[in-house]
């Protein structure tokens, strides 16, 4: 049981860091399935409105109920996620009776993971994720996905902006194909990123937006990575959110841990 929880927890951390090895590729809707309509205002005005709606913060901290699944293997855990803007993301996963099974510290340069059940410490450069996903995935991409912000590199005038009938932004960035859907308040409701050549696909849905400290943030995030023989799913329900409060990110490696690089 604890081994299953650990396996799912580590998979969740890897998925959250952008490691997505998927085979299901985004395909365009069938003819007549979606009616494209022009967006009110100029493209520049729409992009400015999207950028103006983004969550502005220095620190972001949440406690989340998390449902983790790899295929038919499922576990319910608690995740604590703390973010220092553009500097670090700290993740702690606890299981039954509050036992911590894994902890991670992610920076723009590195990924560090403590496997507490097996006493293993893993340290990799952030570029390690590029063995599994497109090189355009970076620290700020991950930061945006966890806070419900639009990925800035994708919000450009090169994108195709339509209404279906909700606001939708579609485009390509080098080998990436992407699509973002927005709420009436220009908040992200869905992000989908794929690399057809590499057979990679990541889909994130957002819901239950609420006002916290005067700012609109999602309380539900659903992450899906689909593969030919494996499906990894992470469903997060944020039940405590703090914005711009002091946070710490404890991460120490005791001598009992075996280092695995």
mmCIF file of C-alpha atoms in Angstrom:
data_model
loop_
_atom_site.group_PDB
_atom_site.id
_atom_site.type_symbol
_atom_site.label_atom_id
_atom_site.label_comp_id
_atom_site.label_asym_id
_atom_site.label_seq_id
_atom_site.Cartn_x
_atom_site.Cartn_y
_atom_site.Cartn_z
ATOM 1 C CA UNK A 1 0.000 0.000 0.000
ATOM 2 C CA UNK A 2 2.717 2.474 0.993
ATOM 3 C CA UNK A 3 4.692 1.455 -2.105
ATOM 4 C CA UNK A 4 1.685 2.269 -4.327
ATOM 5 C CA UNK A 5 1.286 5.640 -2.630
ATOM 6 C CA UNK A 6 4.966 6.407 -3.158
ATOM 7 C CA UNK A 7 4.870 5.352 -6.814
ATOM 8 C CA UNK A 8 1.861 7.559 -7.489
ATOM 9 C CA UNK A 9 3.352 10.441 -5.497
ATOM 10 C CA UNK A 10 6.630 10.397 -7.393
ATOM 11 C CA UNK A 11 4.749 10.162 -10.690
ATOM 12 C CA UNK A 12 2.702 13.191 -9.638
ATOM 13 C CA UNK A 13 5.842 15.201 -8.890
ATOM 14 C CA UNK A 14 7.344 14.259 -12.248
ATOM 15 C CA UNK A 15 4.108 15.101 -14.044
ATOM 16 C CA UNK A 16 3.856 18.453 -12.251
ATOM 17 C CA UNK A 17 7.411 19.316 -13.288
ATOM 18 C CA UNK A 18 6.380 18.918 -16.894
ATOM 19 C CA UNK A 19 7.626 15.397 -17.578
ATOM 20 C CA UNK A 20 4.869 14.191 -19.865
ATOM 21 C CA UNK A 21 5.456 11.169 -22.130
ATOM 22 C CA UNK A 22 2.208 10.890 -24.014
ATOM 23 C CA UNK A 23 1.000 9.394 -27.253
ATOM 24 C CA UNK A 24 -2.394 11.040 -27.614
ATOM 25 C CA UNK A 25 -2.022 14.053 -29.851
ATOM 26 C CA UNK A 26 -4.347 17.021 -30.067
ATOM 27 C CA UNK A 27 -6.394 16.784 -33.243
ATOM 28 C CA UNK A 28 -8.471 19.561 -34.770
ATOM 29 C CA UNK A 29 -12.248 19.267 -34.409
ATOM 30 C CA UNK A 30 -14.225 17.767 -37.243
ATOM 31 C CA UNK A 31 -15.692 20.131 -39.799
ATOM 32 C CA UNK A 32 -18.851 21.767 -38.482
ATOM 33 C CA UNK A 33 -18.080 20.783 -34.897
ATOM 34 C CA UNK A 34 -16.842 24.234 -33.891
ATOM 35 C CA UNK A 35 -17.998 27.543 -35.298
ATOM 36 C CA UNK A 36 -15.250 30.151 -35.213
ATOM 37 C CA UNK A 37 -16.307 33.704 -34.534
ATOM 38 C CA UNK A 38 -14.240 36.854 -34.429
ATOM 39 C CA UNK A 39 -13.311 38.146 -30.995
ATOM 40 C CA UNK A 40 -14.588 41.596 -30.101
ATOM 41 C CA UNK A 41 -11.826 44.177 -30.338
ATOM 42 C CA UNK A 42 -8.408 43.895 -31.902
ATOM 43 C CA UNK A 43 -6.047 41.005 -31.253
ATOM 44 C CA UNK A 44 -3.749 43.351 -29.328
ATOM 45 C CA UNK A 45 -6.639 44.432 -27.088
ATOM 46 C CA UNK A 46 -7.558 40.808 -26.359
ATOM 47 C CA UNK A 47 -3.972 39.909 -25.504
ATOM 48 C CA UNK A 48 -3.683 42.957 -23.235
ATOM 49 C CA UNK A 49 -6.907 41.924 -21.463
ATOM 50 C CA UNK A 50 -5.554 38.378 -20.938
ATOM 51 C CA UNK A 51 -2.268 39.702 -19.556
ATOM 52 C CA UNK A 52 -4.078 42.144 -17.264
ATOM 53 C CA UNK A 53 -6.125 39.309 -15.743
ATOM 54 C CA UNK A 54 -3.090 37.259 -14.657
ATOM 55 C CA UNK A 55 -2.488 36.533 -10.984
ATOM 56 C CA UNK A 56 0.183 38.871 -9.613
ATOM 57 C CA UNK A 57 2.014 37.473 -6.579
ATOM 58 C CA UNK A 58 5.354 37.186 -4.837
ATOM 59 C CA UNK A 59 4.535 34.022 -2.890
ATOM 60 C CA UNK A 60 1.786 31.457 -3.459
ATOM 61 C CA UNK A 61 1.031 28.674 -0.993
ATOM 62 C CA UNK A 62 -1.677 25.997 -1.124
ATOM 63 C CA UNK A 63 -2.754 22.868 0.674
ATOM 64 C CA UNK A 64 -4.511 20.532 -1.691
ATOM 65 C CA UNK A 65 -6.470 17.322 -1.577
ATOM 66 C CA UNK A 66 -4.970 15.271 -4.380
ATOM 67 C CA UNK A 67 -6.224 12.210 -6.216
ATOM 68 C CA UNK A 68 -3.297 10.481 -7.907
ATOM 69 C CA UNK A 69 -3.671 7.706 -10.448
ATOM 70 C CA UNK A 70 -1.434 5.653 -12.704
ATOM 71 C CA UNK A 71 -3.746 3.475 -14.725
ATOM 72 C CA UNK A 72 -5.993 1.681 -12.209
ATOM 73 C CA UNK A 73 -3.668 2.341 -9.270
ATOM 74 C CA UNK A 74 -5.174 5.223 -7.281
ATOM 75 C CA UNK A 75 -4.365 7.018 -4.034
ATOM 76 C CA UNK A 76 -5.681 10.002 -2.096
ATOM 77 C CA UNK A 77 -3.000 12.200 -0.548
ATOM 78 C CA UNK A 78 -2.423 15.727 0.678
ATOM 79 C CA UNK A 79 -0.092 18.029 -1.207
ATOM 80 C CA UNK A 80 1.483 21.240 0.062
ATOM 81 C CA UNK A 81 2.774 23.490 -2.705
ATOM 82 C CA UNK A 82 4.722 26.678 -2.066
ATOM 83 C CA UNK A 83 5.992 29.026 -4.752
ATOM 84 C CA UNK A 84 8.428 31.919 -4.612
ATOM 85 C CA UNK A 85 7.825 33.717 -7.863
ATOM 86 C CA UNK A 86 10.458 32.928 -10.499
ATOM 87 C CA UNK A 87 12.724 31.365 -7.827
ATOM 88 C CA UNK A 88 11.503 28.049 -6.445
ATOM 89 C CA UNK A 89 8.597 25.612 -6.134
ATOM 90 C CA UNK A 90 8.433 23.347 -3.066
ATOM 91 C CA UNK A 91 6.147 20.296 -2.961
ATOM 92 C CA UNK A 92 5.428 17.961 -0.040
ATOM 93 C CA UNK A 93 3.192 14.898 -0.361
ATOM 94 C CA UNK A 94 1.742 13.243 2.737
ATOM 95 C CA UNK A 95 -0.349 10.084 2.915
ATOM 96 C CA UNK A 96 -2.348 8.334 5.629
ATOM 97 C CA UNK A 97 -1.768 9.626 9.198
ATOM 98 C CA UNK A 98 0.189 12.583 7.833
ATOM 99 C CA UNK A 99 3.236 10.520 6.842
ATOM 100 C CA UNK A 100 5.333 12.369 4.267
ATOM 101 C CA UNK A 101 6.270 10.059 1.394
ATOM 102 C CA UNK A 102 7.996 12.526 -0.946
ATOM 103 C CA UNK A 103 9.293 16.073 -1.084
ATOM 104 C CA UNK A 104 10.581 18.106 -4.017
ATOM 105 C CA UNK A 105 12.356 21.417 -4.553
ATOM 106 C CA UNK A 106 12.249 22.777 -8.094
ATOM 107 C CA UNK A 107 14.206 25.805 -9.284
ATOM 108 C CA UNK A 108 14.876 27.214 -12.759
ATOM 109 C CA UNK A 109 18.136 25.234 -12.692
ATOM 110 C CA UNK A 110 17.384 21.993 -10.852
ATOM 111 C CA UNK A 111 14.923 19.355 -9.642
ATOM 112 C CA UNK A 112 15.531 17.715 -6.259
ATOM 113 C CA UNK A 113 13.346 14.888 -4.929
ATOM 114 C CA UNK A 114 13.409 13.079 -1.567
ATOM 115 C CA UNK A 115 11.922 9.585 -1.667
ATOM 116 C CA UNK A 116 11.331 9.165 2.062
ATOM 117 C CA UNK A 117 10.057 5.579 1.990
ATOM 118 C CA UNK A 118 13.098 4.229 0.151
ATOM 119 C CA UNK A 119 15.518 6.866 1.520
ATOM 120 C CA UNK A 120 16.650 7.971 -1.938
ATOM 121 C CA UNK A 121 17.666 11.502 -2.927
ATOM 122 C CA UNK A 122 17.492 12.428 -6.612
ATOM 123 C CA UNK A 123 19.036 15.572 -8.050
ATOM 124 C CA UNK A 124 18.757 16.518 -11.714
ATOM 125 C CA UNK A 125 19.229 19.698 -13.740
ATOM 126 C CA UNK A 126 15.911 21.204 -14.800
ATOM 127 C CA UNK A 127 16.899 20.428 -18.380
ATOM 128 C CA UNK A 128 16.355 16.755 -17.499
ATOM 129 C CA UNK A 129 12.668 17.268 -18.300
ATOM 130 C CA UNK A 130 13.617 17.943 -21.908
ATOM 131 C CA UNK A 131 14.416 14.249 -22.309
ATOM 132 C CA UNK A 132 10.671 13.714 -22.012
ATOM 133 C CA UNK A 133 9.029 16.906 -23.169
ATOM 134 C CA UNK A 134 9.628 19.861 -25.460
ATOM 135 C CA UNK A 135 12.501 22.247 -24.706
ATOM 136 C CA UNK A 136 10.009 25.104 -24.528
ATOM 137 C CA UNK A 137 8.767 23.755 -21.159
ATOM 138 C CA UNK A 138 10.559 25.740 -18.462
ATOM 139 C CA UNK A 139 10.228 26.765 -14.818
ATOM 140 C CA UNK A 140 7.861 29.633 -15.590
ATOM 141 C CA UNK A 141 5.625 27.257 -17.553
ATOM 142 C CA UNK A 142 5.259 25.102 -14.445
ATOM 143 C CA UNK A 143 4.690 28.150 -12.260
ATOM 144 C CA UNK A 144 1.892 29.317 -14.537
ATOM 145 C CA UNK A 145 0.244 25.881 -14.633
ATOM 146 C CA UNK A 146 0.071 25.697 -10.818
ATOM 147 C CA UNK A 147 -1.315 29.225 -10.326
ATOM 148 C CA UNK A 148 -3.815 29.265 -13.200
ATOM 149 C CA UNK A 149 -1.955 31.868 -15.208
ATOM 150 C CA UNK A 150 -1.712 31.852 -18.982
ATOM 151 C CA UNK A 151 1.694 30.730 -20.249
ATOM 152 C CA UNK A 152 3.264 34.006 -21.325
ATOM 153 C CA UNK A 153 5.290 32.561 -24.217
ATOM 154 C CA UNK A 154 2.045 31.401 -25.824
ATOM 155 C CA UNK A 155 0.096 34.657 -25.505
ATOM 156 C CA UNK A 156 1.371 36.486 -28.575
ATOM 157 C CA UNK A 157 -0.077 38.161 -31.646
ATOM 158 C CA UNK A 158 1.161 35.198 -33.687
ATOM 159 C CA UNK A 159 -1.574 33.096 -32.075
ATOM 160 C CA UNK A 160 -4.994 32.557 -33.625
ATOM 161 C CA UNK A 161 -7.682 34.036 -31.364
ATOM 162 C CA UNK A 162 -11.254 32.870 -31.898
ATOM 163 C CA UNK A 163 -14.505 32.276 -30.011
ATOM 164 C CA UNK A 164 -15.977 28.750 -29.937
ATOM 165 C CA UNK A 165 -18.120 30.352 -28.328
ATOM 166 C CA UNK A 166 -15.656 30.883 -25.441
ATOM 167 C CA UNK A 167 -12.429 32.781 -26.003
ATOM 168 C CA UNK A 168 -9.786 30.436 -27.383
ATOM 169 C CA UNK A 169 -6.142 31.022 -28.250
ATOM 170 C CA UNK A 170 -4.443 28.524 -30.574
ATOM 171 C CA UNK A 171 -0.996 28.427 -32.088
ATOM 172 C CA UNK A 172 2.383 26.807 -32.529
ATOM 173 C CA UNK A 173 5.745 27.533 -30.963
ATOM 174 C CA UNK A 174 8.552 25.709 -32.761
ATOM 175 C CA UNK A 175 7.477 22.031 -32.387
ATOM 176 C CA UNK A 176 4.666 22.742 -29.907
ATOM 177 C CA UNK A 177 0.977 22.925 -30.747
ATOM 178 C CA UNK A 178 -1.070 24.609 -28.065
ATOM 179 C CA UNK A 179 -4.583 25.672 -27.191
ATOM 180 C CA UNK A 180 -5.849 27.794 -24.280
ATOM 181 C CA UNK A 181 -9.479 28.409 -23.339
ATOM 182 C CA UNK A 182 -10.531 31.349 -21.169
ATOM 183 C CA UNK A 183 -13.413 32.314 -18.886
ATOM 184 C CA UNK A 184 -15.438 35.497 -19.315
ATOM 185 C CA UNK A 185 -12.948 37.149 -16.938
ATOM 186 C CA UNK A 186 -10.030 36.145 -19.194
ATOM 187 C CA UNK A 187 -8.841 33.515 -16.717
ATOM 188 C CA UNK A 188 -7.542 30.223 -18.090
ATOM 189 C CA UNK A 189 -10.046 27.350 -18.045
ATOM 190 C CA UNK A 190 -7.989 24.851 -20.071
ATOM 191 C CA UNK A 191 -4.446 24.485 -21.412
ATOM 192 C CA UNK A 192 -3.390 21.811 -23.863
ATOM 193 C CA UNK A 193 0.157 21.446 -25.176
ATOM 194 C CA UNK A 194 1.395 18.768 -27.554
ATOM 195 C CA UNK A 195 4.388 17.826 -29.645
ATOM 196 C CA UNK A 196 3.140 15.580 -32.429
ATOM 197 C CA UNK A 197 6.608 14.579 -33.619
ATOM 198 C CA UNK A 198 7.636 13.456 -30.133
ATOM 199 C CA UNK A 199 4.227 11.983 -29.296
ATOM 200 C CA UNK A 200 3.749 14.173 -26.195
ATOM 201 C CA UNK A 201 0.560 15.703 -24.816
ATOM 202 C CA UNK A 202 -0.363 17.550 -21.616
ATOM 203 C CA UNK A 203 -3.859 18.749 -20.704
ATOM 204 C CA UNK A 204 -4.743 20.912 -17.704
ATOM 205 C CA UNK A 205 -8.267 22.013 -16.722
ATOM 206 C CA UNK A 206 -9.115 24.716 -14.166
ATOM 207 C CA UNK A 207 -12.347 25.359 -12.271
ATOM 208 C CA UNK A 208 -14.062 26.742 -9.171
ATOM 209 C CA UNK A 209 -12.433 30.157 -9.373
ATOM 210 C CA UNK A 210 -12.706 32.128 -6.123
ATOM 211 C CA UNK A 211 -11.529 35.467 -4.752
ATOM 212 C CA UNK A 212 -8.574 35.106 -2.370
ATOM 213 C CA UNK A 213 -6.903 38.221 -0.975
ATOM 214 C CA UNK A 214 -8.758 40.217 -3.620
ATOM 215 C CA UNK A 215 -7.443 38.029 -6.448
ATOM 216 C CA UNK A 216 -9.192 35.433 -8.606
ATOM 217 C CA UNK A 217 -7.573 31.997 -8.367
ATOM 218 C CA UNK A 218 -8.643 28.463 -9.326
ATOM 219 C CA UNK A 219 -9.496 25.991 -6.566
ATOM 220 C CA UNK A 220 -9.535 22.945 -8.841
ATOM 221 C CA UNK A 221 -6.788 21.775 -11.213
ATOM 222 C CA UNK A 222 -6.967 18.571 -13.235
ATOM 223 C CA UNK A 223 -3.771 17.392 -14.969
ATOM 224 C CA UNK A 224 -3.737 14.571 -17.507
ATOM 225 C CA UNK A 225 -0.893 12.809 -19.276
ATOM 226 C CA UNK A 226 -1.985 10.077 -21.674
ATOM 227 C CA UNK A 227 0.287 7.352 -23.073
ATOM 228 C CA UNK A 228 -0.232 4.323 -25.271
ATOM 229 C CA UNK A 229 -0.210 1.947 -22.300
ATOM 230 C CA UNK A 230 -0.369 4.286 -19.318
ATOM 231 C CA UNK A 231 -2.509 7.139 -18.056
ATOM 232 C CA UNK A 232 -1.252 9.448 -15.331
ATOM 233 C CA UNK A 233 -3.789 11.721 -13.651
ATOM 234 C CA UNK A 234 -3.510 14.319 -10.895
ATOM 235 C CA UNK A 235 -6.657 16.013 -9.576
ATOM 236 C CA UNK A 236 -5.981 18.855 -7.145
ATOM 237 C CA UNK A 237 -8.551 20.618 -4.974
ATOM 238 C CA UNK A 238 -7.020 23.648 -3.261
ATOM 239 C CA UNK A 239 -8.619 23.813 0.212
ATOM 240 C CA UNK A 240 -6.298 26.462 1.642
ATOM 241 C CA UNK A 241 -4.719 29.235 -0.402
ATOM 242 C CA UNK A 242 -2.382 31.994 0.821
ATOM 243 C CA UNK A 243 -1.009 34.747 -1.378
ATOM 244 C CA UNK A 244 1.958 36.970 -0.501
ATOM 245 C CA UNK A 245 2.458 35.536 2.988
ATOM 246 C CA UNK A 246 5.870 34.518 4.377
ATOM 247 C CA UNK A 247 6.797 30.939 3.422
ATOM 248 C CA UNK A 248 9.698 28.593 4.016
ATOM 249 C CA UNK A 249 10.906 25.712 1.880
ATOM 250 C CA UNK A 250 12.712 23.235 4.152
ATOM 251 C CA UNK A 251 14.776 20.722 2.207
ATOM 252 C CA UNK A 252 17.626 18.857 3.866
ATOM 253 C CA UNK A 253 19.170 15.504 2.998
ATOM 254 C CA UNK A 254 20.195 13.339 5.945
ATOM 255 C CA UNK A 255 23.019 10.781 5.816
ATOM 256 C CA UNK A 256 20.569 7.879 5.607
ATOM 257 C CA UNK A 257 19.610 8.889 2.051
ATOM 258 C CA UNK A 258 21.283 7.280 -0.935
ATOM 259 C CA UNK A 259 22.160 9.855 -3.592
ATOM 260 C CA UNK A 260 20.959 8.978 -7.093
ATOM 261 C CA UNK A 261 21.899 11.309 -9.929
#
